[in-house]
mmCIF file of C-alpha atoms in Angstrom:
data_model
loop_
_atom_site.group_PDB
_atom_site.id
_atom_site.type_symbol
_atom_site.label_atom_id
_atom_site.label_comp_id
_atom_site.label_asym_id
_atom_site.label_seq_id
_atom_site.Cartn_x
_atom_site.Cartn_y
_atom_site.Cartn_z
ATOM 1 C CA MET A 1 80.015 -97.484 29.552
ATOM 2 C CA ASN A 2 83.193 -96.775 31.501
ATOM 3 C CA SER A 3 83.467 -93.001 31.581
ATOM 4 C CA ASN A 4 87.086 -93.078 32.784
ATOM 5 C CA ASN A 5 88.446 -93.094 29.236
ATOM 6 C CA ALA A 6 85.585 -91.260 27.529
ATOM 7 C CA GLY A 7 85.803 -87.889 25.860
ATOM 8 C CA VAL A 8 83.439 -85.501 24.120
ATOM 9 C CA LEU A 9 83.665 -84.237 20.555
ATOM 10 C CA VAL A 10 81.178 -81.453 19.845
ATOM 11 C CA ILE A 11 80.758 -81.187 16.089
ATOM 12 C CA VAL A 12 79.778 -77.838 14.606
ATOM 13 C CA HIS A 13 79.307 -76.571 11.043
ATOM 14 C CA GLY A 14 81.654 -73.625 11.378
ATOM 15 C CA SER A 15 81.710 -70.199 9.755
ATOM 16 C CA SER A 16 84.113 -67.800 8.089
ATOM 17 C CA ASN A 17 82.863 -65.229 10.609
ATOM 18 C CA PRO A 18 85.121 -65.228 13.722
ATOM 19 C CA SER A 19 82.291 -63.926 15.932
ATOM 20 C CA TRP A 20 80.124 -66.946 14.982
ATOM 21 C CA VAL A 21 82.931 -69.288 16.009
ATOM 22 C CA LYS A 22 83.575 -67.318 19.210
ATOM 23 C CA VAL A 23 79.965 -67.672 20.399
ATOM 24 C CA VAL A 24 80.047 -71.428 19.773
ATOM 25 C CA ASP A 25 83.403 -71.847 21.528
ATOM 26 C CA GLU A 26 82.136 -69.904 24.545
ATOM 27 C CA ALA A 27 79.094 -72.183 24.841
ATOM 28 C CA ILE A 28 81.305 -75.284 24.788
ATOM 29 C CA GLN A 29 83.673 -73.781 27.374
ATOM 30 C CA LEU A 30 80.694 -73.392 29.732
ATOM 31 C CA VAL A 31 79.842 -77.099 29.590
ATOM 32 C CA ASP A 32 80.187 -78.593 33.063
ATOM 33 C CA THR A 33 81.780 -82.013 32.604
ATOM 34 C CA ALA A 34 84.704 -83.922 34.052
ATOM 35 C CA LEU A 35 85.399 -85.475 30.641
ATOM 36 C CA PRO A 36 87.884 -84.021 28.170
ATOM 37 C CA ILE A 37 85.911 -82.038 25.613
ATOM 38 C CA THR A 38 86.886 -80.510 22.302
ATOM 39 C CA VAL A 39 85.214 -79.173 19.178
ATOM 40 C CA GLY A 40 85.488 -80.222 15.555
ATOM 41 C CA TYR A 41 84.352 -77.933 12.751
ATOM 42 C CA LEU A 42 82.860 -79.322 9.551
ATOM 43 C CA GLU A 43 83.984 -76.350 7.471
ATOM 44 C CA PHE A 44 86.104 -73.164 7.535
ATOM 45 C CA SER A 45 88.643 -74.419 10.084
ATOM 46 C CA GLU A 46 91.121 -77.034 8.847
ATOM 47 C CA GLU A 47 93.226 -76.781 12.007
ATOM 48 C CA ARG A 48 90.105 -77.538 14.082
ATOM 49 C CA SER A 49 88.490 -80.128 11.848
ATOM 50 C CA ILE A 50 86.485 -83.127 13.037
ATOM 51 C CA GLU A 51 89.526 -85.350 12.507
ATOM 52 C CA GLN A 52 91.729 -82.952 14.484
ATOM 53 C CA GLY A 53 89.189 -83.113 17.313
ATOM 54 C CA ILE A 54 89.411 -86.900 17.341
ATOM 55 C CA ARG A 55 93.212 -86.784 17.372
ATOM 56 C CA THR A 56 93.157 -84.289 20.257
ATOM 57 C CA LEU A 57 91.038 -86.668 22.328
ATOM 58 C CA GLU A 58 93.150 -89.690 21.371
ATOM 59 C CA LYS A 59 96.263 -87.887 22.674
ATOM 60 C CA GLN A 60 94.467 -87.554 26.012
ATOM 61 C CA GLY A 61 94.002 -91.326 26.236
ATOM 62 C CA VAL A 62 90.355 -91.320 25.212
ATOM 63 C CA ASP A 63 89.088 -94.628 23.798
ATOM 64 C CA THR A 64 85.369 -93.789 23.753
ATOM 65 C CA ILE A 65 84.211 -90.618 22.006
ATOM 66 C CA LEU A 66 80.776 -89.123 22.507
ATOM 67 C CA SER A 67 80.119 -87.326 19.224
ATOM 68 C CA ILE A 68 77.603 -84.535 19.808
ATOM 69 C CA PRO A 69 76.486 -82.678 16.676
ATOM 70 C CA LEU A 70 75.599 -79.112 17.631
ATOM 71 C CA PHE A 71 73.122 -78.809 14.777
ATOM 72 C CA VAL A 72 69.547 -77.523 14.823
ATOM 73 C CA SER A 73 68.102 -80.586 13.107
ATOM 74 C CA SER A 74 68.765 -84.254 12.429
ATOM 75 C CA ALA A 75 67.306 -83.506 8.994
ATOM 76 C CA SER A 76 70.392 -81.519 7.967
ATOM 77 C CA THR A 77 72.231 -83.195 5.095
ATOM 78 C CA HIS A 78 75.438 -82.351 6.965
ATOM 79 C CA ILE A 79 74.433 -84.891 9.601
ATOM 80 C CA GLU A 80 74.518 -87.593 6.919
ATOM 81 C CA GLU A 81 78.027 -86.491 5.942
ATOM 82 C CA ILE A 82 79.243 -86.471 9.541
ATOM 83 C CA LYS A 83 77.778 -89.905 10.252
ATOM 84 C CA TYR A 84 79.645 -91.244 7.231
ATOM 85 C CA ALA A 85 82.922 -89.652 8.323
ATOM 86 C CA LEU A 86 82.531 -91.164 11.797
ATOM 87 C CA GLY A 87 81.684 -94.642 10.497
ATOM 88 C CA GLN A 88 78.093 -94.556 11.702
ATOM 89 C CA ILE A 89 76.800 -95.372 8.203
ATOM 90 C CA ASN A 90 78.504 -97.224 5.358
ATOM 91 C CA THR A 91 77.163 -95.227 2.428
ATOM 92 C CA PRO A 92 75.730 -91.688 2.530
ATOM 93 C CA VAL A 93 72.600 -91.010 0.470
ATOM 94 C CA ILE A 94 74.045 -87.644 -0.588
ATOM 95 C CA GLU A 95 77.325 -86.638 -2.185
ATOM 96 C CA THR A 96 80.070 -85.609 0.211
ATOM 97 C CA ASP A 97 83.731 -84.662 0.113
ATOM 98 C CA LEU A 98 84.251 -86.113 3.565
ATOM 99 C CA LYS A 99 86.160 -89.368 3.953
ATOM 100 C CA PRO A 100 85.823 -91.935 6.744
ATOM 101 C CA ILE A 101 88.116 -91.013 9.637
ATOM 102 C CA SER A 102 90.343 -93.788 10.935
ATOM 103 C CA THR A 103 90.331 -94.199 14.720
ATOM 104 C CA SER A 104 90.606 -97.018 17.229
ATOM 105 C CA ALA A 105 88.222 -95.182 19.562
ATOM 106 C CA ASN A 106 84.656 -96.356 19.978
ATOM 107 C CA ILE A 107 82.438 -93.550 18.711
ATOM 108 C CA ILE A 108 79.031 -93.075 20.326
ATOM 109 C CA TRP A 109 76.600 -91.125 18.150
ATOM 110 C CA VAL A 110 74.364 -88.560 19.853
ATOM 111 C CA HIS A 111 71.367 -86.955 18.135
ATOM 112 C CA PRO A 112 71.277 -83.216 17.259
ATOM 113 C CA MET A 113 69.130 -80.593 18.988
ATOM 114 C CA ASP A 114 65.777 -81.196 17.230
ATOM 115 C CA THR A 115 62.890 -80.816 19.718
ATOM 116 C CA HIS A 116 64.780 -81.493 22.944
ATOM 117 C CA PRO A 117 62.958 -79.892 25.928
ATOM 118 C CA LEU A 118 65.837 -77.487 26.610
ATOM 119 C CA VAL A 119 65.826 -76.388 22.970
ATOM 120 C CA LEU A 120 62.080 -75.806 23.142
ATOM 121 C CA ASP A 121 62.683 -73.688 26.253
ATOM 122 C CA ILE A 122 65.068 -71.485 24.261
ATOM 123 C CA ILE A 123 62.567 -71.163 21.430
ATOM 124 C CA MET A 124 59.767 -70.239 23.852
ATOM 125 C CA GLU A 125 61.979 -67.574 25.427
ATOM 126 C CA ARG A 126 62.721 -66.079 22.001
ATOM 127 C CA VAL A 127 59.019 -66.117 21.141
ATOM 128 C CA ASN A 128 57.852 -64.599 24.422
ATOM 129 C CA SER A 129 60.388 -61.767 24.208
ATOM 130 C CA LEU A 130 58.690 -60.541 21.021
ATOM 131 C CA SER A 131 55.044 -61.353 21.682
ATOM 132 C CA GLU A 132 52.689 -58.899 23.406
ATOM 133 C CA TYR A 133 49.155 -59.796 22.325
ATOM 134 C CA PRO A 134 49.367 -63.333 20.882
ATOM 135 C CA GLU A 135 45.694 -63.493 19.889
ATOM 136 C CA LYS A 136 46.410 -60.653 17.463
ATOM 137 C CA GLU A 137 49.747 -62.027 16.231
ATOM 138 C CA VAL A 138 50.967 -64.477 13.620
ATOM 139 C CA LEU A 139 54.175 -66.290 14.545
ATOM 140 C CA LEU A 140 56.451 -67.254 11.669
ATOM 141 C CA PHE A 141 59.382 -69.576 12.305
ATOM 142 C CA VAL A 142 62.240 -69.515 9.784
ATOM 143 C CA ALA A 143 64.495 -72.546 9.294
ATOM 144 C CA HIS A 144 67.198 -73.636 6.881
ATOM 145 C CA GLY A 145 65.335 -76.653 5.505
ATOM 146 C CA SER A 146 66.468 -78.939 2.693
ATOM 147 C CA ASP A 147 65.790 -79.375 -1.024
ATOM 148 C CA VAL A 148 66.480 -83.128 -0.790
ATOM 149 C CA PRO A 149 63.044 -84.813 -0.564
ATOM 150 C CA SER A 150 63.694 -87.274 2.281
ATOM 151 C CA PHE A 151 65.503 -84.634 4.345
ATOM 152 C CA HIS A 152 62.827 -82.051 3.521
ATOM 153 C CA GLN A 153 60.154 -84.331 5.002
ATOM 154 C CA ARG A 154 62.135 -84.675 8.227
ATOM 155 C CA TRP A 155 62.644 -80.913 8.462
ATOM 156 C CA GLU A 156 58.902 -80.435 8.038
ATOM 157 C CA LYS A 157 58.141 -82.995 10.743
ATOM 158 C CA MET A 158 60.447 -81.218 13.202
ATOM 159 C CA LEU A 159 58.976 -77.809 12.372
ATOM 160 C CA GLU A 160 55.422 -79.092 12.782
ATOM 161 C CA ASP A 161 56.327 -80.504 16.208
ATOM 162 C CA ILE A 162 57.821 -77.175 17.289
ATOM 163 C CA LYS A 163 54.792 -75.256 16.020
ATOM 164 C CA GLN A 164 52.373 -77.531 17.866
ATOM 165 C CA THR A 165 54.351 -77.229 21.096
ATOM 166 C CA VAL A 166 54.339 -73.425 20.920
ATOM 167 C CA ALA A 167 50.692 -73.233 19.841
ATOM 168 C CA HIS A 168 49.684 -75.283 22.898
ATOM 169 C CA GLN A 169 51.439 -72.828 25.197
ATOM 170 C CA VAL A 170 50.645 -69.478 23.584
ATOM 171 C CA PRO A 171 47.283 -68.615 21.953
ATOM 172 C CA PHE A 172 48.618 -67.089 18.721
ATOM 173 C CA HIS A 173 46.176 -66.291 15.938
ATOM 174 C CA GLN A 174 48.372 -68.504 13.775
ATOM 175 C CA VAL A 175 51.737 -70.289 13.930
ATOM 176 C CA THR A 176 53.406 -70.999 10.603
ATOM 177 C CA HIS A 177 56.870 -71.493 9.128
ATOM 178 C CA GLY A 178 59.023 -70.851 6.080
ATOM 179 C CA THR A 179 62.333 -72.273 4.911
ATOM 180 C CA LEU A 180 65.286 -71.135 2.842
ATOM 181 C CA HIS A 181 65.422 -74.611 1.233
ATOM 182 C CA PRO A 182 63.057 -74.910 -0.515
ATOM 183 C CA ASP A 183 62.962 -71.129 -0.744
ATOM 184 C CA ASN A 184 59.388 -70.385 0.323
ATOM 185 C CA LEU A 185 60.051 -67.806 3.042
ATOM 186 C CA GLU A 186 59.001 -64.710 1.091
ATOM 187 C CA GLU A 187 55.761 -66.397 -0.017
ATOM 188 C CA ARG A 188 54.931 -67.666 3.488
ATOM 189 C CA ALA A 189 55.753 -64.314 5.075
ATOM 190 C CA LYS A 190 53.560 -62.354 2.657
ATOM 191 C CA GLU A 191 50.724 -64.790 3.265
ATOM 192 C CA ALA A 192 51.148 -64.504 7.052
ATOM 193 C CA ALA A 193 51.254 -60.696 6.897
ATOM 194 C CA SER A 194 48.213 -60.386 4.628
ATOM 195 C CA ASN A 195 45.568 -60.948 7.327
ATOM 196 C CA GLY A 196 46.245 -57.701 9.177
ATOM 197 C CA HIS A 197 47.672 -59.291 12.322
ATOM 198 C CA THR A 198 51.085 -58.406 13.733
ATOM 199 C CA LEU A 199 53.765 -60.631 12.222
ATOM 200 C CA ILE A 200 56.467 -62.022 14.528
ATOM 201 C CA VAL A 201 59.470 -63.731 12.947
ATOM 202 C CA VAL A 202 61.746 -66.080 14.915
ATOM 203 C CA PRO A 203 64.793 -67.775 13.318
ATOM 204 C CA LEU A 204 65.549 -71.396 14.198
ATOM 205 C CA PHE A 205 69.300 -71.160 13.672
ATOM 206 C CA LEU A 206 72.201 -72.018 15.958
ATOM 207 C CA SER A 207 73.971 -68.664 15.842
ATOM 208 C CA GLU A 208 73.608 -65.236 14.259
ATOM 209 C CA GLY A 209 75.362 -64.907 10.941
ATOM 210 C CA TYR A 210 74.893 -64.642 7.194
ATOM 211 C CA PHE A 211 71.398 -66.149 7.178
ATOM 212 C CA THR A 212 70.001 -64.020 9.987
ATOM 213 C CA LYS A 213 71.762 -60.807 8.997
ATOM 214 C CA LYS A 214 71.483 -60.951 5.207
ATOM 215 C CA VAL A 215 69.328 -63.699 3.723
ATOM 216 C CA ILE A 216 66.232 -63.601 5.936
ATOM 217 C CA PRO A 217 65.921 -59.769 6.086
ATOM 218 C CA THR A 218 66.241 -59.686 2.282
ATOM 219 C CA ARG A 219 63.387 -62.184 1.898
ATOM 220 C CA LEU A 220 61.237 -60.100 4.257
ATOM 221 C CA ASP A 221 62.063 -56.760 2.653
ATOM 222 C CA GLY A 222 59.019 -54.503 2.405
ATOM 223 C CA LEU A 223 57.013 -56.330 5.059
ATOM 224 C CA SER A 224 56.135 -55.029 8.514
ATOM 225 C CA TYR A 225 57.204 -57.495 11.202
ATOM 226 C CA LYS A 226 58.741 -57.854 14.677
ATOM 227 C CA TRP A 227 62.205 -59.392 14.745
ATOM 228 C CA ASP A 228 65.287 -59.318 16.936
ATOM 229 C CA ALA A 229 67.365 -61.931 15.037
ATOM 230 C CA LYS A 230 68.054 -63.876 18.254
ATOM 231 C CA THR A 231 69.147 -67.442 17.595
ATOM 232 C CA TYR A 232 69.738 -70.427 19.918
ATOM 233 C CA LEU A 233 73.114 -68.950 20.841
ATOM 234 C CA PRO A 234 74.085 -67.207 22.958
ATOM 235 C CA HIS A 235 71.998 -68.951 25.608
ATOM 236 C CA PRO A 236 73.166 -70.947 28.666
ATOM 237 C CA LEU A 237 70.690 -73.733 27.894
ATOM 238 C CA VAL A 238 72.766 -74.727 24.865
ATOM 239 C CA SER A 239 75.590 -75.675 27.245
ATOM 240 C CA LYS A 240 73.037 -77.441 29.457
ATOM 241 C CA TRP A 241 71.816 -79.346 26.402
ATOM 242 C CA ILE A 242 75.351 -80.622 25.775
ATOM 243 C CA GLU A 243 75.632 -81.603 29.439
ATOM 244 C CA ASP A 244 72.345 -83.489 29.229
ATOM 245 C CA LYS A 245 73.491 -85.327 26.104
ATOM 246 C CA ILE A 246 76.725 -86.347 27.849
ATOM 247 C CA THR A 247 74.869 -87.605 30.925
ATOM 248 C CA THR A 248 72.339 -89.535 28.835
ATOM 249 C CA ALA A 249 75.030 -91.121 26.658
ATOM 250 C CA LEU A 250 77.009 -92.244 29.720
#
C-alpha cells in the first residue's frame, strides 16, 4: 500500500459524557503517526460522526482510509453495524439504523482490540495493581457481552482467552468473569465471593463511564470486593495499540 495518500479513521462508540469523549480524544492525539488521523463517533456526536470523519480525510486528499475501531471486542454488535456502514459487508445480521457511507476512498478494515498483546499488558497492569496475595484471591473480569447468540459465543471466547492468559501469569485461586449481556454479573460475583477468598473485580471497558460508575457497582451492591474502576483508558498503551495497527495495516 502507498502510504502517501493514506489516512486513519479511529472509530469510537461515543458517550453523552464529555469527560468520556475527552479521554478518548487525548489518546488519539498521542498517536505518533505521519498520516492524517481523525475520529468518528458512532453515537452522541453528529458533528463528529463516522461519515464526517471520512469527509475530513477526503478533504485532505486521502484515498486510502485505515478504519480502526477502538472497541474492546470484535464480538460487539456495533462492529457489525460499522462494517456495514463502511461497505465491508453487504448485509448485517442485526438491525441497524446506519446506512452505507458513499466514498471513493479505499477502506482498509482493522480488527478491534480483542486480545492484542498491548491490550493484555494493560489488563495485567490493572490486575496487578489490585492483587496482593493471588493464591487467596478470586479475580472476576466484567465485560459488556451480548445477548445475540453468535456474538455471545465470540465474547465468551475472547473472555476465556484473557482469563487463560492471566491465569498463566498469576496464580489466582480462581479467575472467572461476568457480563452485563446476558446479565449474569450479580450471580457470578456472589458465587465468586462465596468461597471466602478476597474478590477482585476488573472491568474490561474502554473508558470509565455509566457502566463502571453506575451499573457494575449496583450489581455488586452488598458484596465485599476490591475495585478501582480503572478501564483501558487512560493508558499510553492504547495509543501504542493504534500505532501498531497503523504500522501493520501499512
